[in-house]
Each structure stands twice: as structure tokens, then as C-alpha cells.
Amino acid sequence: MDKNLLERIGIRAQLSVQITGSMLIMLGTATYYLFTPPVKLRGIFKQMEFVGVQSLFIVILTGSFTGMVLALQSFNALQRFGAESMVGPTVALSMARELGPVLTGLMVAGRAGSAMATELGTMRVTEQIDALYTMGINPIKYLITPRILAGILMLPLLAIVTDFVGVLGGYIIGVKVLGINAGVYIGRTIDFVSIDDVVYGLIKSTAFGLIIALVACYQGYHTKGGAEGVGRAATGTVVISCVLILMTDYFLTSIMF
Amino acid sequence: MIELIDIKKSFNGRRVLNGLDLTIKSGEITVIVGRSGEGKSVLIKHIIGLLKPDSGKILLDGQELTTMKTKEFSEVLKRFGMLFQSGALFDSMTVADNVGFALAEHTGLSPKAVREVALRKLAQVGLSGSEDMMPSELSGGMKKRVALARAIVMDPEIVIFDEPTTGLDPITSDAIANLILETQRQLKTTYIVITHDIKLTYKIADMIAMLHKGIIIEQGSVDHMRGSEDPILSQFLEGRADGPLSID
């Protein structure tokens, strides 16, 4: 291995540690300001509406079609062993444990995460963040704290919606299209899915909400270089959030299940 | 009074401020002139705390700003107003909300009272009737005037102007210059203006300071600066291409 390559790897590693450190400092500062009065509820509700309510349509669409395709696929596989009655639990478990939180995370990263980074990035390059500072208003408290809180609070709620519409979609395909007995479908689902499956899924989605909001805030807040920089911040937010969501999902799954 | 003492600042090994000394008197308009890229914006960002010097001291009425804690400094910032080069208006808010923003955040005034003050300030800058417009609907000159109304809404002791006439036509530039003079005479505020607009400088300045290679090479009244025989200063003030200041 040549020296230049090692040097480049070293610089990359150093930069990654630096960025991680800065993100954690941002998180710590935002948390501190959450508990420092005055707390501006209006800003928090505005972000909750943006992250949660405005993501609802895309989450319902994604969740319902995923539940439907899961029912179709699992029916094909399970039919070979005469276990069609297991379609319900398969769909419900997959949605609650994995697909609900992960798909919600990926969708919100694409929609709200990129928009957050773009908004903050534009505010940075047009000196609006500096203007806040010069008015004696702490930009972290005013801009970052509400966004991180909204991410943490809204992702689990969106994941519940995804779970619900996914299970509903699976039921419609399983019972109405594929002809599985409704009582068997629901009974089996209740037998195999416990409340823990749903709760663990919600814990995951809380972590994903934190990841999306923190990455978006960091990328947007530290944007440099005009319109090109804003574009880079938005793209970076989606890519980094998605990779981190999938990696975190693996580690959380290995710990919880 | 603001005193900058031996301020040094480097970015990526490049020295921008090189032991700069400057005294800004209260109640006057001090104009800091210099070529683009000489560090004028860096200088005002130090005064307002957006940047910290590598070494040196900044004193406001004898109180050192450079060593102040964040919380303490945010109180000091309430004594300042700033007009950014781009206006830096919050594009998600109306003109009135932009102007009244600091009041709404820092005072216990009701939304109605905040709006009343905002309307009064807008009238002061000649923008009555524009309160419900969005920043995207404003012309460059109007944006600067809204930014000025926002900068003076808390009746600050010190207002900093970053290139207030850049990008404006000569007539709008003159209107902004008049506005700067009028508001300063009314409020007796300390105004710090950075610009390379010589016409504006001669019109509004009580004191001029010339920034070159990271230091103030000359500081004085308009008459003093006009009469200076310093070749760099006279070339800059006369706007000549030939002289010791080379074109990059």
C-alpha cells in the first residue's frame, strides 16, 4: 500500500471523527437549550407538523403497498408448505419489526431531511443564521432544538401509521384477493405478534428520527459555498441518513431481538 | 467607544488581520474603506462576535468582548444592530414580522404592539404599506431599507452596515445614504459602515479608516483623508487604476 493511500485514509478517518464530534456537540447543545427557558412551543409544533403531518401521505402510500406486496410474496412461498395461514403474522412481524420503522425512516430522510438541510443551508449562505445571532438569538436554540425534537417525536408516530396501513394492506390482499379466511388471518396474527415487536420497532424509529434530524441540521447549519453547497448539504443528508439508518437498524436488531 | 487592539486573524495560514488597531467613537459615523478581499467583513464580524481573533482585544466601553461567555455576549448583542450586505431578511416571514422579530423575541410586548413598532420603523425608512409583503417581492433597495428598519428596531446603541449600497443603482444608493444620515442624526447612534463606495463615504462619514493589508493605514476626518499624501490612500479614494495598489 503506498504512502499516499494511507495518508488519505488517515485524513478521512480524522475528518470522520471530527464530524462525529461536532455532531455530538450540536446534539448536546440542542438538548441543553431544550431545557433552558424560554421554550418556544410554536417553533416546535411547526417542525412537528412539517416532519409528521406533511410526511403522512407518502408514508401511507409506502406502507400500504409494502404490506400488499409482502402478502403476495409470502403467500407464494408459504403456499408450498401449506402454511397460507402464516401470511398475516409474516406481514405484521415484518412491518412492526423492520419495514415500518426502516421505510418510514428512509422516506422521511428523503422528504423532510433533505428539506431541512436545504432550508438551513439557504439560511446559512444568505447570512440569515448570522442575522439571528446578531439579534442575540441563539441559532441552535431557535433552529436546531425544535427540528431534533420533532424528528424524535414524529418518527415513532409515523412508524405506527406505516405499521397499521401495512398490516391493513396485507389483510386486504390476503383475505379479499388471495382468499385466506379472515378469522384465521387475524387470529394467527394476534397469536404471533406481541406488543414487544411493536415497541422495539418504535424504539428503532425514535433512533432513526434522531439520526435524520441531526444529520440534516448538521449538514444545513455548516453549509458552505452558495447554491452548490446547499445542494451538497441536501444530497449528503439523504445519503448519510439512509446509510446510518440501515447500519443502526442492524445493530439495534441484533441487540433487541 | 469601541477599541480594537492588535487584532490578528488568519484563515488556513493566510493572515487577514495583521495587528489591527482601530478606535470607533460613540455617536459618530465611522466608515471603514478598503479594497475587496482586504478583510473589511472579517473586521466587523470580529466586532459583533461572529469571529474570534487569534490574538488581540476588542473593548466596548472598556469591557472586553473577546473573553466574554456566550450568555453574557448575547446580552451585549442587544446593544447592536446589523445590516447585512444581502439584507439577510428571513424569507419565510413578512416584512413586518422581519422588522419586529427581535422585539417579539426579547421583549414582553404583545404581537399588536410589536407590529405597531415595526410599522413605525418601516415608516421611518419610507416603506409604509409594504408590511405584509414577503422579502421575495421586494427590490434590492427595498430589501436594504427593510434590513435597516430591522437593524434599528431595538433602538441599538451601535449599528453596523456591511456594504449598504452594493448592487444598488446610484439613485437608490443616494437614498440609502440619506436614510443612514437621517436615522443617525435622529437616534445619535454609533454607525459603523464598511464599503468601497467613495461617494457614500464622503457623504456620510464623520470618520474614515482605510484598511490595507490587515491594518488601518490611516484614520481621520473626511478633510484629513482627502488631504492625505499617502499614495495608497489617495489612489483608493480617487479610484485610479495606476498607483501602488495593483490589480489582481
Coordinates of C-alpha atoms in Angstrom, one line a residue:
Chain A
M1 CA 0.0 0.0 0.0
D2 CA 1.5 3.3 -1.0
K3 CA 2.0 6.1 1.5
N4 CA -0.4 8.5 -0.3
L5 CA -3.3 6.0 0.1
L6 CA -2.5 5.5 3.8
E7 CA -2.3 9.3 4.2
R8 CA -5.7 9.7 2.5
I9 CA -7.3 7.0 4.7
G10 CA -5.8 8.8 7.8
I11 CA -7.2 12.2 6.7
R12 CA -10.6 10.6 6.0
A13 CA -10.7 8.9 9.4
Q14 CA -9.6 12.1 11.2
L15 CA -12.4 14.1 9.4
S16 CA -15.0 11.5 10.2
V17 CA -14.1 11.6 13.9
Q18 CA -14.1 15.4 13.8
I19 CA -17.6 15.5 12.1
T20 CA -19.0 12.9 14.6
G21 CA -17.6 15.0 17.5
S22 CA -19.2 18.2 16.1
M23 CA -22.5 16.5 15.6
L24 CA -22.5 15.2 19.2
I25 CA -21.6 18.7 20.5
M26 CA -24.5 20.0 18.4
L27 CA -26.8 17.4 19.9
G28 CA -25.6 18.2 23.4
T29 CA -26.1 21.9 22.9
A30 CA -29.6 21.5 21.4
T31 CA -30.6 19.2 24.3
Y32 CA -29.3 21.8 26.8
Y33 CA -31.4 24.5 25.2
L34 CA -34.4 22.3 25.2
F35 CA -34.5 22.6 29.0
T36 CA -33.4 26.2 29.1
P37 CA -36.3 28.7 29.3
P38 CA -38.0 30.3 27.5
V39 CA -39.2 27.2 25.5
K40 CA -40.8 28.3 22.3
L41 CA -43.6 25.8 21.7
R42 CA -44.7 27.4 18.4
G43 CA -41.4 26.6 16.7
I44 CA -41.6 23.0 18.0
F45 CA -45.2 22.5 16.8
K46 CA -44.3 24.0 13.4
Q47 CA -41.5 21.5 12.9
M48 CA -43.6 18.6 14.2
E49 CA -46.2 19.5 11.6
F50 CA -43.6 19.7 8.9
V51 CA -41.9 16.4 9.8
G52 CA -45.0 14.5 10.8
V53 CA -48.2 15.7 9.2
Q54 CA -46.6 16.6 5.9
S55 CA -44.9 13.2 5.6
L56 CA -48.2 11.3 6.3
F57 CA -49.3 10.9 2.7
I58 CA -46.0 9.4 1.4
V59 CA -45.7 7.1 4.5
I60 CA -49.3 5.8 4.0
L61 CA -48.6 5.2 0.3
T62 CA -45.3 3.4 1.0
G63 CA -46.6 1.4 4.0
S64 CA -49.8 0.1 2.3
F65 CA -48.1 -1.1 -0.9
T66 CA -45.3 -2.7 1.1
G67 CA -47.9 -4.6 3.2
M68 CA -49.7 -5.7 0.0
V69 CA -46.6 -6.9 -1.8
L70 CA -45.4 -8.7 1.3
A71 CA -48.7 -10.6 1.5
L72 CA -48.4 -11.6 -2.2
Q73 CA -44.8 -12.8 -1.9
S74 CA -45.2 -14.6 1.4
F75 CA -48.4 -16.3 0.2
N76 CA -46.5 -17.7 -2.8
A77 CA -43.7 -19.1 -0.6
L78 CA -45.9 -20.3 2.3
Q79 CA -48.5 -22.0 0.0
R80 CA -45.8 -24.5 -1.0
F81 CA -45.8 -25.8 2.6
G82 CA -49.5 -25.4 3.1
A83 CA -48.9 -22.6 5.6
E84 CA -51.0 -19.9 4.0
S85 CA -52.4 -19.0 7.4
M86 CA -49.0 -17.6 8.3
V87 CA -49.3 -14.8 5.8
G88 CA -50.8 -12.5 8.4
P89 CA -48.1 -12.9 11.1
T90 CA -45.4 -12.7 8.4
V91 CA -46.7 -9.3 7.2
A92 CA -47.4 -8.0 10.7
L93 CA -44.0 -9.1 12.1
S94 CA -42.1 -7.8 9.1
M95 CA -43.9 -4.4 9.3
A96 CA -43.6 -3.9 13.0
R97 CA -40.0 -5.1 13.5
E98 CA -38.3 -3.9 10.3
L99 CA -40.2 -2.4 7.4
G100 CA -42.4 0.0 9.3
P101 CA -39.5 1.8 11.1
V102 CA -36.9 1.5 8.3
L103 CA -39.2 2.5 5.4
T104 CA -40.6 5.4 7.4
G105 CA -37.0 6.5 8.2
L106 CA -35.9 6.3 4.6
M107 CA -39.0 8.2 3.3
V108 CA -38.7 10.9 5.9
A109 CA -35.0 11.3 5.2
G110 CA -35.8 11.8 1.6
R111 CA -38.6 14.2 2.1
A112 CA -38.1 16.1 5.4
G113 CA -34.4 15.5 6.0
S114 CA -33.4 17.0 2.6
A115 CA -35.8 19.9 3.0
M116 CA -34.5 20.7 6.5
A117 CA -30.9 20.7 5.2
T118 CA -31.9 22.9 2.2
E119 CA -33.7 25.4 4.4
L120 CA -30.9 25.7 7.0
G121 CA -28.3 25.7 4.2
T122 CA -30.0 28.5 2.4
M123 CA -30.3 30.4 5.7
R124 CA -26.6 29.9 6.2
V125 CA -25.4 31.1 2.8
T126 CA -27.8 34.1 2.8
E127 CA -26.5 35.1 6.2
Q128 CA -29.9 34.6 7.9
I129 CA -28.3 32.5 10.6
D130 CA -25.7 35.2 11.2
A131 CA -28.6 37.7 11.4
L132 CA -30.3 35.6 14.1
Y133 CA -27.0 35.6 16.1
T134 CA -26.5 39.3 15.8
M135 CA -30.0 39.9 17.2
G136 CA -28.9 38.0 20.3
I137 CA -31.0 34.9 19.4
N138 CA -29.2 31.6 19.8
P139 CA -29.4 29.8 16.4
I140 CA -29.1 26.4 17.9
K141 CA -32.0 27.0 20.3
Y142 CA -34.1 28.7 17.7
L143 CA -33.4 26.4 14.7
I144 CA -31.8 23.1 15.8
T145 CA -33.6 22.2 19.0
P146 CA -37.1 22.2 17.5
R147 CA -36.0 20.2 14.5
I148 CA -34.3 17.5 16.5
L149 CA -37.2 17.2 18.9
A150 CA -39.7 17.0 16.0
G151 CA -37.6 14.2 14.4
I152 CA -37.5 12.2 17.7
L153 CA -41.2 12.6 18.4
M154 CA -42.7 12.3 15.0
L155 CA -40.9 9.3 13.6
P156 CA -42.4 6.7 16.0
L157 CA -45.9 8.1 15.3
L158 CA -45.3 7.9 11.6
A159 CA -44.0 4.3 12.0
I160 CA -47.2 3.4 13.8
V161 CA -49.1 4.6 10.8
T162 CA -46.9 2.7 8.4
D163 CA -47.3 -0.5 10.5
F164 CA -51.1 -0.1 10.6
V165 CA -51.5 0.6 6.8
G166 CA -49.0 -2.1 6.0
V167 CA -51.0 -4.7 8.0
L168 CA -54.2 -3.4 6.6
G169 CA -52.8 -3.7 3.0
G170 CA -51.7 -7.2 3.8
Y171 CA -55.1 -8.1 5.1
I172 CA -56.9 -6.8 2.0
I173 CA -54.6 -8.8 -0.3
G174 CA -54.5 -11.9 1.9
V175 CA -58.2 -12.1 2.7
K176 CA -60.0 -10.3 -0.1
V177 CA -57.7 -11.2 -3.1
L178 CA -56.0 -14.5 -2.1
G179 CA -59.0 -15.9 -0.2
I180 CA -57.4 -16.6 3.2
N181 CA -60.1 -17.0 5.9
A182 CA -60.4 -13.6 7.8
G183 CA -60.7 -15.2 11.2
V184 CA -57.6 -17.4 10.6
Y185 CA -55.7 -14.4 9.3
I186 CA -56.5 -12.2 12.3
G187 CA -56.2 -15.0 14.8
R188 CA -52.8 -16.1 13.6
T189 CA -51.6 -12.5 13.5
I190 CA -52.6 -11.9 17.2
D191 CA -51.0 -15.3 18.2
F192 CA -47.6 -14.5 16.8
V193 CA -47.2 -10.7 17.1
S194 CA -46.5 -9.4 20.6
I195 CA -46.6 -5.9 21.9
D196 CA -42.8 -6.1 22.3
D197 CA -42.4 -6.4 18.5
V198 CA -44.2 -3.1 18.1
V199 CA -42.4 -1.4 20.9
Y200 CA -39.0 -2.4 19.7
G201 CA -39.9 -1.1 16.2
L202 CA -40.9 2.2 17.8
I203 CA -37.6 2.4 19.7
K204 CA -35.8 1.9 16.3
S205 CA -37.8 4.7 14.7
T206 CA -37.0 7.1 17.5
A207 CA -33.3 6.4 16.8
F208 CA -33.9 7.0 13.1
G209 CA -35.7 10.3 13.8
L210 CA -32.7 11.5 15.8
I211 CA -30.4 10.4 13.0
I212 CA -32.3 12.2 10.3
A213 CA -32.8 15.4 12.2
L214 CA -29.3 15.6 13.5
V215 CA -27.6 14.8 10.1
A216 CA -29.9 17.3 8.3
C217 CA -29.3 20.0 10.9
Y218 CA -25.6 19.5 10.9
Q219 CA -25.3 19.4 7.1
G220 CA -27.5 22.5 6.7
Y221 CA -26.0 24.5 9.5
H222 CA -22.5 24.0 8.3
T223 CA -23.2 24.6 4.6
K224 CA -20.5 26.5 2.6
G225 CA -20.3 27.7 -0.9
G226 CA -23.6 29.1 -2.1
A227 CA -26.2 27.2 -4.1
E228 CA -23.8 24.3 -4.9
G229 CA -23.2 23.9 -1.1
V230 CA -26.9 23.8 -0.4
G231 CA -27.3 21.1 -3.0
R232 CA -24.4 19.2 -1.4
A233 CA -26.0 19.5 2.0
A234 CA -29.3 18.1 0.8
T235 CA -27.8 15.2 -1.0
G236 CA -25.4 14.5 1.8
T237 CA -28.3 14.4 4.3
V238 CA -30.2 11.8 2.3
V239 CA -27.2 9.6 1.7
I240 CA -25.7 9.8 5.2
S241 CA -29.1 9.4 6.9
C242 CA -30.1 6.4 4.8
V243 CA -26.8 4.6 5.3
L244 CA -26.8 5.3 9.1
I245 CA -30.5 4.2 9.4
L246 CA -29.6 0.8 7.8
M247 CA -26.5 0.4 9.9
T248 CA -28.2 1.4 13.1
D249 CA -31.1 -1.0 12.2
Y250 CA -28.7 -3.9 12.1
F251 CA -27.2 -3.1 15.4
L252 CA -30.5 -2.4 17.2
T253 CA -32.0 -5.6 15.8
S254 CA -29.1 -7.7 17.0
I255 CA -29.4 -6.2 20.5
M256 CA -33.3 -6.3 20.8
F257 CA -34.5 -9.4 19.0
Chain B
M1 CA -16.5 53.6 22.3
I2 CA -15.2 50.5 20.6
E3 CA -11.5 49.8 20.6
L4 CA -9.7 47.1 18.6
I5 CA -6.2 46.5 19.8
D6 CA -3.6 44.5 17.9
I7 CA -6.1 42.1 16.3
K8 CA -4.6 39.3 14.4
K9 CA -6.6 36.7 12.4
S10 CA -5.6 34.0 9.9
F11 CA -7.6 31.6 7.8
N12 CA -5.8 28.4 6.6
G13 CA -2.4 30.0 7.2
R14 CA -3.3 33.3 5.4
R15 CA -3.1 36.3 7.6
V16 CA -6.1 38.6 7.0
L17 CA -5.9 40.9 10.0
N18 CA -2.3 41.7 10.9
G19 CA -2.2 43.5 14.3
L20 CA -5.0 45.9 13.5
D21 CA -5.7 48.9 15.8
L22 CA -8.9 50.9 15.5
T23 CA -10.9 53.2 17.7
I24 CA -14.5 53.9 16.9
K25 CA -16.1 56.9 18.7
S26 CA -19.6 56.9 20.1
G27 CA -22.3 58.8 18.3
E28 CA -20.4 59.2 15.0
I29 CA -20.5 57.5 11.6
T30 CA -17.2 55.7 11.1
V31 CA -16.7 54.4 7.6
I32 CA -14.1 51.7 7.1
V33 CA -12.9 51.6 3.5
G34 CA -10.6 49.2 1.7
R35 CA -10.4 47.1 -1.4
S36 CA -12.5 43.9 -1.8
G37 CA -10.8 40.9 0.0
E38 CA -8.9 43.2 2.4
G39 CA -10.8 41.8 5.4
K40 CA -13.4 44.5 6.0
S41 CA -16.2 41.9 6.6
V42 CA -13.8 39.9 8.8
L43 CA -13.2 43.0 10.8
I44 CA -16.9 43.7 11.5
K45 CA -17.6 40.0 12.2
H46 CA -15.0 40.3 15.0
I47 CA -16.8 43.3 16.5
I48 CA -20.1 41.5 16.5
G49 CA -18.6 38.2 17.8
L50 CA -19.2 36.1 14.7
L51 CA -15.5 35.6 14.6
K52 CA -12.9 35.4 17.4
P53 CA -9.4 36.9 16.9
D54 CA -6.3 34.7 17.1
S55 CA -4.9 37.4 19.3
G56 CA -5.7 40.9 20.4
K57 CA -8.5 42.6 22.3
I58 CA -11.9 44.2 21.5
L59 CA -13.2 46.6 24.1
L60 CA -16.7 48.1 24.2
D61 CA -16.8 51.0 26.6
G62 CA -13.8 49.4 28.3
Q63 CA -15.5 46.0 28.7
E64 CA -13.5 43.2 26.9
L65 CA -15.7 41.3 24.4
T66 CA -13.2 38.7 23.3
T67 CA -13.2 36.8 26.6
M68 CA -16.9 37.0 27.3
K69 CA -19.1 33.9 27.7
T70 CA -21.8 33.2 25.2
K71 CA -24.7 34.1 27.5
E72 CA -23.0 37.4 28.6
F73 CA -22.2 38.2 24.9
S74 CA -25.8 37.7 23.8
E75 CA -26.8 40.5 26.2
V76 CA -24.1 42.7 24.7
L77 CA -25.5 41.9 21.2
K78 CA -28.8 43.5 22.2
R79 CA -26.9 46.8 22.0
F80 CA -26.0 46.1 18.4
G81 CA -28.0 46.2 15.1
M82 CA -26.6 44.9 11.9
L83 CA -27.5 45.4 8.3
F84 CA -26.0 42.6 6.1
Q85 CA -24.8 43.1 2.6
S86 CA -27.6 40.8 1.2
G87 CA -30.2 42.1 3.7
A88 CA -30.4 38.6 5.3
L89 CA -34.1 39.0 5.7
F90 CA -35.9 35.9 6.9
D91 CA -37.6 34.7 3.7
S92 CA -40.3 32.8 5.5
M93 CA -41.6 35.9 7.2
T94 CA -43.4 39.0 6.1
V95 CA -41.7 42.4 6.1
A96 CA -43.4 43.4 9.4
D97 CA -42.5 40.1 11.0
N98 CA -38.9 40.5 9.9
V99 CA -38.7 44.0 11.4
G100 CA -40.5 43.1 14.6
F101 CA -38.7 39.8 15.1
A102 CA -36.1 40.9 17.7
L103 CA -38.7 42.8 19.6
A104 CA -41.0 39.7 19.7
E105 CA -38.1 37.5 20.9
H106 CA -36.6 39.9 23.5
T107 CA -39.4 41.9 24.9
G108 CA -42.7 41.1 26.6
L109 CA -44.6 43.2 24.0
S110 CA -47.9 41.9 22.6
P111 CA -48.0 40.9 18.9
K112 CA -50.1 44.0 18.3
A113 CA -47.6 46.3 20.0
V114 CA -44.7 44.6 18.1
R115 CA -46.5 45.2 14.8
E116 CA -47.1 48.9 15.7
V117 CA -43.4 49.4 16.4
A118 CA -42.5 47.6 13.2
L119 CA -44.8 49.8 11.2
R120 CA -43.3 52.9 12.8
K121 CA -39.8 51.8 11.8
L122 CA -41.0 50.9 8.3
A123 CA -42.4 54.4 8.0
Q124 CA -39.1 55.8 9.2
V125 CA -37.4 54.2 6.2
G126 CA -40.1 55.2 3.8
L127 CA -41.7 51.8 3.4
S128 CA -45.2 52.3 4.8
G129 CA -47.7 49.9 3.1
S130 CA -45.1 47.2 2.5
E131 CA -45.6 45.4 5.9
D132 CA -47.4 42.4 4.5
M133 CA -45.1 41.8 1.6
M134 CA -42.7 38.9 1.5
P135 CA -38.9 39.6 1.1
S136 CA -39.0 37.8 -2.3
E137 CA -41.4 40.5 -3.6
L138 CA -39.0 43.4 -2.7
S139 CA -36.5 45.2 -4.9
G140 CA -32.8 45.4 -3.8
G141 CA -33.2 48.9 -2.4
M142 CA -36.4 48.0 -0.5
K143 CA -34.7 44.9 1.0
K144 CA -31.9 47.2 2.3
R145 CA -34.4 49.6 3.8
V146 CA -36.3 46.8 5.5
A147 CA -33.0 45.5 6.8
L148 CA -32.2 49.0 8.1
A149 CA -35.6 49.1 9.8
R150 CA -34.9 45.7 11.4
A151 CA -31.4 46.8 12.5
I152 CA -32.8 49.8 14.4
V153 CA -36.0 48.3 15.7
M154 CA -34.5 47.7 19.2
D155 CA -33.0 51.2 19.2
P156 CA -29.5 49.9 19.4
E157 CA -26.5 51.9 20.5
I158 CA -24.4 50.7 17.6
V159 CA -25.4 49.8 14.1
I160 CA -23.1 48.1 11.7
F161 CA -23.6 48.3 7.9
D162 CA -21.9 45.8 5.6
E163 CA -21.7 47.3 2.1
P164 CA -25.1 49.1 2.3
T165 CA -25.1 50.3 -1.3
T166 CA -23.5 47.3 -3.1
G167 CA -25.7 46.2 -6.1
L168 CA -27.9 49.3 -6.0
D169 CA -28.4 51.9 -8.7
P170 CA -26.9 55.4 -8.0
I171 CA -30.2 57.0 -7.1
T172 CA -31.2 54.2 -4.7
S173 CA -27.7 54.3 -3.3
D174 CA -28.1 58.0 -2.6
A175 CA -31.5 57.4 -1.0
I176 CA -29.9 54.8 1.3
A177 CA -27.1 57.3 2.1
N178 CA -29.7 59.9 3.1
L179 CA -31.5 57.4 5.2
I180 CA -28.3 56.4 7.0
L181 CA -27.7 60.1 7.7
E182 CA -31.2 60.8 8.8
T183 CA -31.6 57.9 11.1
Q184 CA -28.2 58.5 12.7
R185 CA -28.9 62.2 13.3
Q186 CA -32.3 61.3 14.8
L187 CA -31.1 58.5 17.1
K188 CA -27.5 59.7 17.7
T189 CA -26.4 56.2 17.3
T190 CA -22.9 54.9 16.6
Y191 CA -22.8 53.8 13.0
I192 CA -20.0 51.6 11.6
V193 CA -20.2 51.3 7.8
I194 CA -17.9 49.2 5.7
T195 CA -17.9 50.0 2.0
H196 CA -15.8 50.7 -1.1
D197 CA -18.3 53.2 -2.3
I198 CA -16.3 56.5 -2.1
K199 CA -19.3 58.7 -2.9
L200 CA -21.3 57.2 0.0
T201 CA -18.2 57.5 2.2
Y202 CA -17.8 61.3 1.6
K203 CA -21.5 61.9 2.1
I204 CA -22.0 60.2 5.4
A205 CA -18.6 59.8 7.2
D206 CA -17.6 61.6 10.3
M207 CA -14.5 59.5 10.4
I208 CA -12.9 57.4 7.7
A209 CA -10.5 54.5 8.3
M210 CA -8.6 52.8 5.5
L211 CA -7.9 49.1 5.8
H212 CA -5.0 47.7 3.8
K213 CA -3.0 44.5 4.2
G214 CA -4.7 43.7 7.5
I215 CA -4.0 47.0 9.3
I216 CA -5.6 50.5 9.4
I217 CA -3.1 52.6 7.4
E218 CA -4.8 55.9 8.0
Q219 CA -7.7 57.2 10.1
G220 CA -9.3 60.7 10.3
S221 CA -12.0 63.1 9.2
V222 CA -13.1 63.4 5.6
D223 CA -10.9 66.6 5.1
H224 CA -7.9 64.9 6.7
M225 CA -8.2 61.8 4.5
R226 CA -8.8 63.9 1.4
G227 CA -5.7 65.9 2.1
S228 CA -3.5 62.9 2.8
E229 CA -0.5 62.4 0.7
D230 CA -0.3 58.7 1.3
P231 CA -0.1 57.2 -2.2
I232 CA -2.2 54.1 -1.4
L233 CA -4.9 56.1 0.3
S234 CA -5.1 58.8 -2.4
Q235 CA -5.1 56.2 -5.2
F236 CA -8.0 54.4 -3.5
L237 CA -10.0 57.5 -2.7
E238 CA -9.5 58.8 -6.3
G239 CA -10.4 55.4 -7.7
R240 CA -7.3 55.3 -10.0
A241 CA -6.0 52.0 -11.6
D242 CA -2.4 53.3 -11.7
G243 CA -0.5 53.5 -8.4
P244 CA 0.9 51.3 -5.7
L245 CA -2.3 49.3 -5.4
S246 CA -2.1 46.7 -8.2
I247 CA -5.0 45.0 -9.9
D248 CA -5.0 41.3 -9.0

